[in-house]
Coordinates of C-alpha atoms in Angstrom, one line a residue:
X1 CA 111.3 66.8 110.8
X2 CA 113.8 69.4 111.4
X3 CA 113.5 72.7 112.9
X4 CA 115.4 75.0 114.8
X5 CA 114.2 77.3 118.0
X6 CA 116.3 80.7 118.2
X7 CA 114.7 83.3 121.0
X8 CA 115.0 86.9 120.5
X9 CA 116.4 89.5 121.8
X10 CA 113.5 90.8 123.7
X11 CA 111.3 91.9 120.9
X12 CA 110.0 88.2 119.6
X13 CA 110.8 84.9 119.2
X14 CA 111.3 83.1 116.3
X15 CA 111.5 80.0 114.8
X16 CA 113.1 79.2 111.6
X17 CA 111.9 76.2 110.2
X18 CA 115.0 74.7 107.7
X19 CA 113.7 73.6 104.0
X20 CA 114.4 69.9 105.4
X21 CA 111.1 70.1 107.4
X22 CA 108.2 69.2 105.7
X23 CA 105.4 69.8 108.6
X24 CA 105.5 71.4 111.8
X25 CA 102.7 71.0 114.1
X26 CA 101.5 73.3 116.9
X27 CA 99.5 72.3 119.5
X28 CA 98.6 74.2 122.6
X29 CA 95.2 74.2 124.7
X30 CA 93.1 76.8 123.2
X31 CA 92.7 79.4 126.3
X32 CA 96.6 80.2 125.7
X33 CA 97.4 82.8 123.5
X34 CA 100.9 83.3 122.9
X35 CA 102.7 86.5 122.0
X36 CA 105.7 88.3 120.1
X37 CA 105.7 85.5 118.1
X38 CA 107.0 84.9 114.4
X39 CA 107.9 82.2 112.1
X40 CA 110.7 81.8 109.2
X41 CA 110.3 79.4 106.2
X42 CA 114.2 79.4 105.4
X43 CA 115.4 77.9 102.5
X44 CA 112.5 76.7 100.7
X45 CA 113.0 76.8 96.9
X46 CA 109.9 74.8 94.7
X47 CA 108.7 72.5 97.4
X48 CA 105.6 72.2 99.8
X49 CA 105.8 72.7 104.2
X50 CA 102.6 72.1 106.0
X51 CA 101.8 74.0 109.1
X52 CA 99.1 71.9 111.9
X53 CA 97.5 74.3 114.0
X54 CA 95.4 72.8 116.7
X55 CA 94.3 74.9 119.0
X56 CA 97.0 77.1 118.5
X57 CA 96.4 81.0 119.3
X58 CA 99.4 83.7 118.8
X59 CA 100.4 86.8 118.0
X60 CA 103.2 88.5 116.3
X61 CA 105.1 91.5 117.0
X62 CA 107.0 91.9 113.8
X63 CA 106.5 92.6 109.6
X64 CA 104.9 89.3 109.2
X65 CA 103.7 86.1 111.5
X66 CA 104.6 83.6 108.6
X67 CA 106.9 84.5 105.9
X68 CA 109.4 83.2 103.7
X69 CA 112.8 84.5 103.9
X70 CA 113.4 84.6 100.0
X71 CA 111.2 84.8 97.1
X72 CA 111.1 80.7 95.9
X73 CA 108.4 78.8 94.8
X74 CA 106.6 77.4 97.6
X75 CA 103.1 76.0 98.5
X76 CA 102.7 76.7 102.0
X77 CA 99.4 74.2 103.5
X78 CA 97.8 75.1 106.6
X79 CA 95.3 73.0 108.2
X80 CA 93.3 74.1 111.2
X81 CA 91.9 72.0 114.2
X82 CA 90.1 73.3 117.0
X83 CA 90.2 77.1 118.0
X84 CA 92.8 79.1 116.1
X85 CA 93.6 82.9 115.4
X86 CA 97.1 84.9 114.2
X87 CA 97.1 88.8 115.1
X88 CA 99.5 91.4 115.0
X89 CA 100.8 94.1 117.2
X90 CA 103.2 95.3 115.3
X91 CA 102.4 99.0 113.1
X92 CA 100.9 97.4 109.7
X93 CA 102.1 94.2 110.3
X94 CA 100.8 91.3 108.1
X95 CA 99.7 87.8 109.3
X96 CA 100.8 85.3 106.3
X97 CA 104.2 86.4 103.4
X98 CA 104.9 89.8 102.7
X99 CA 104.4 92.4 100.3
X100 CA 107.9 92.0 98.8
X101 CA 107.7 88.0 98.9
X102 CA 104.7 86.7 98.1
X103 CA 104.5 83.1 99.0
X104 CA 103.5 81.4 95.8
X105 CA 100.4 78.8 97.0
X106 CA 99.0 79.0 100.0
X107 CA 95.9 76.7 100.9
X108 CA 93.7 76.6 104.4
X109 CA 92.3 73.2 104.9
X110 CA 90.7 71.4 107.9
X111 CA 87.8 71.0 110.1
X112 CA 88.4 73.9 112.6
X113 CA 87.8 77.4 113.1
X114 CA 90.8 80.3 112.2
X115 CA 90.7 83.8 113.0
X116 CA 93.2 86.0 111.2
X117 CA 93.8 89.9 111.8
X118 CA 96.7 92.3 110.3
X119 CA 98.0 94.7 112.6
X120 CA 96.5 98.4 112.6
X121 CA 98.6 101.1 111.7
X122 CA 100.5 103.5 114.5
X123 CA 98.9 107.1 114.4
X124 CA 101.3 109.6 114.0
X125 CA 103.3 110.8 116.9
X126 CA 104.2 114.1 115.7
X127 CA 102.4 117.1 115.1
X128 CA 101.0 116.8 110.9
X129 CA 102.5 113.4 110.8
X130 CA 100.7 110.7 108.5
X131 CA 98.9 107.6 110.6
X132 CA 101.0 104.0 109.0
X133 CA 98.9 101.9 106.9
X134 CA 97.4 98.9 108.2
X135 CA 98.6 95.3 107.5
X136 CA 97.3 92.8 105.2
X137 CA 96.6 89.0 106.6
X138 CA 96.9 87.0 103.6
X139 CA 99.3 88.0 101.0
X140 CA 99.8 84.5 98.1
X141 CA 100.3 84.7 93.9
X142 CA 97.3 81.8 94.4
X143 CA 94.9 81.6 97.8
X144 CA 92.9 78.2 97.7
X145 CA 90.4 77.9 101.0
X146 CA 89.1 74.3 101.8
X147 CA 88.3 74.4 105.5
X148 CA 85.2 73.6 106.5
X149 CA 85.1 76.0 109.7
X150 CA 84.6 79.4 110.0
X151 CA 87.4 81.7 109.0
X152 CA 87.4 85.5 109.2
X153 CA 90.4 87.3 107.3
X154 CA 90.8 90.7 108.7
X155 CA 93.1 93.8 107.5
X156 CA 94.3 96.4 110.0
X157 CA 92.8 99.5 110.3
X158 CA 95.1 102.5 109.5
X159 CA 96.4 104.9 112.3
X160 CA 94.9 108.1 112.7
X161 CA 97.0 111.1 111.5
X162 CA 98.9 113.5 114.4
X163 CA 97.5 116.6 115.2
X164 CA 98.3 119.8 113.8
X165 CA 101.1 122.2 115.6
X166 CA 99.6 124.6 117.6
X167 CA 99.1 128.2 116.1
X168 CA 101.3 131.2 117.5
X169 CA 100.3 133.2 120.3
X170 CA 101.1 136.8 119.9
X171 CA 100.0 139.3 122.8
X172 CA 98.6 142.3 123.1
X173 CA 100.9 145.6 122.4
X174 CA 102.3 147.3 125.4
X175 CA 100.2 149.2 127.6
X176 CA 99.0 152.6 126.9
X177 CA 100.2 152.9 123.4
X178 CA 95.9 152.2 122.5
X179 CA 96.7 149.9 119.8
X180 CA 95.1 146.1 119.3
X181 CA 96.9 142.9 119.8
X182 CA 98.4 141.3 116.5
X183 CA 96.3 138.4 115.6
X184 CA 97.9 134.3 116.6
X185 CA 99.1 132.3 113.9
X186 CA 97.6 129.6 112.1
X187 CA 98.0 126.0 113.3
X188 CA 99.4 123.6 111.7
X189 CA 97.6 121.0 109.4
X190 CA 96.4 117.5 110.7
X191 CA 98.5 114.5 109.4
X192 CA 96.2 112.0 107.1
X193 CA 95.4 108.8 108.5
X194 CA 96.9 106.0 107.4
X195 CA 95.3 104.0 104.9
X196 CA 93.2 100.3 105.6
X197 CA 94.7 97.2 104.4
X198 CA 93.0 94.6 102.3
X199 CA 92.3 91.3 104.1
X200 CA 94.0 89.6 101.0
X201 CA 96.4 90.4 98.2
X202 CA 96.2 87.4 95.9
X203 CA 96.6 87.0 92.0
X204 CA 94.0 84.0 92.0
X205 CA 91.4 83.1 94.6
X206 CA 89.7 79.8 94.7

């Protein structure tokens, strides 16, 4: 199997997994969680790649944890062993393809236990501004589940809107003249939160 390891520049690491690899396996003992993680299926185009997790825990800091990087037909297979979960830290970010590329067939197979959470949306930062949406963990044209553990599929939660701008303050007239104080402006309105993703965007579900 081929693969190839490129690090980042600080925000996550990737690695790009070539369409000449036909299984990659990750192993690690399950106290480790690793982080700013991310992992691109390149060149794929109408063929099958096989992830192992075994006791592999991580989290990605970026759009999506595993995607493909174009829109081809393939059948992406994960089988889980052991303790295993994907999150996200990045605003709305999903766990497995992406809303623009689908990935065509994904099916979740083996005798473990796997935890997957999208990433929550960032709550607006400005004053009115609209909380992101959250991110969706499974996103397939077909989802097929065969593993015999537990697995949880959770969508982020959307960030809470920014608070409305802060009304004008207008004093009171100038001494002696006897007349009242002009009344302070209205604030601003509250931003809308951000909506919550589904847990899975799929055409078929079996």
């Amino acid at each position: 199997h081929t693969s190839r390891y490129v690090r980042g520049t600080g925000a996550f690491n990737t690695i790009y997994v070539s369409k000449s690899c036909t299984e990659l396996v990750l192993i690690r003992n399950p106290d480790k969680v690793y982080s700013n993680l991310r992992f691109s299926l390149s060149g794929y185009s109408n063929q099958e790649i096989k992830v192992t997790l075994v006791n592999f825990n991580f989290t990605s800091n970026d759009q999506s944890a595993i995607y493909l990087n174009s829109s081809a037909d393939v059948s992406l297979i994960v089988e889980v062993n052991g303790n295993c979960s994907i999150g996200s830290t990045h605003s709305g970010g999903n766990i497995i393809g992406t809303l623009d590329d689908a990935i065509s067939n994904v099916t979740i197979i083996g005798t473990g236990s796997l935890n997957l959470v999208g990433g929550n949306g960032a709550n607006g930062a400005s004053a009115g501004e609209q909380g992101a949406d959250g991110g969706v963990a499974i996103i397939a044209d077909c989802l097929t589940v065969k593993i015999e553990g537990a697995l949880s599929v959770v969508g982020g939660n959307g960030g809470t809107g920014g608070t409305g701008s802060t009304g004008t303050d207008y004093s009171g007239s100038t001494a002696g003249t006897g007349s009242n104080g002009t009344s302070g402006g209205t604030g601003g309105t509250g931003g809308t939160g951000g909506n919550g993703a589904s847990a899975i965007v799929a055409t078929t579900i079996n």
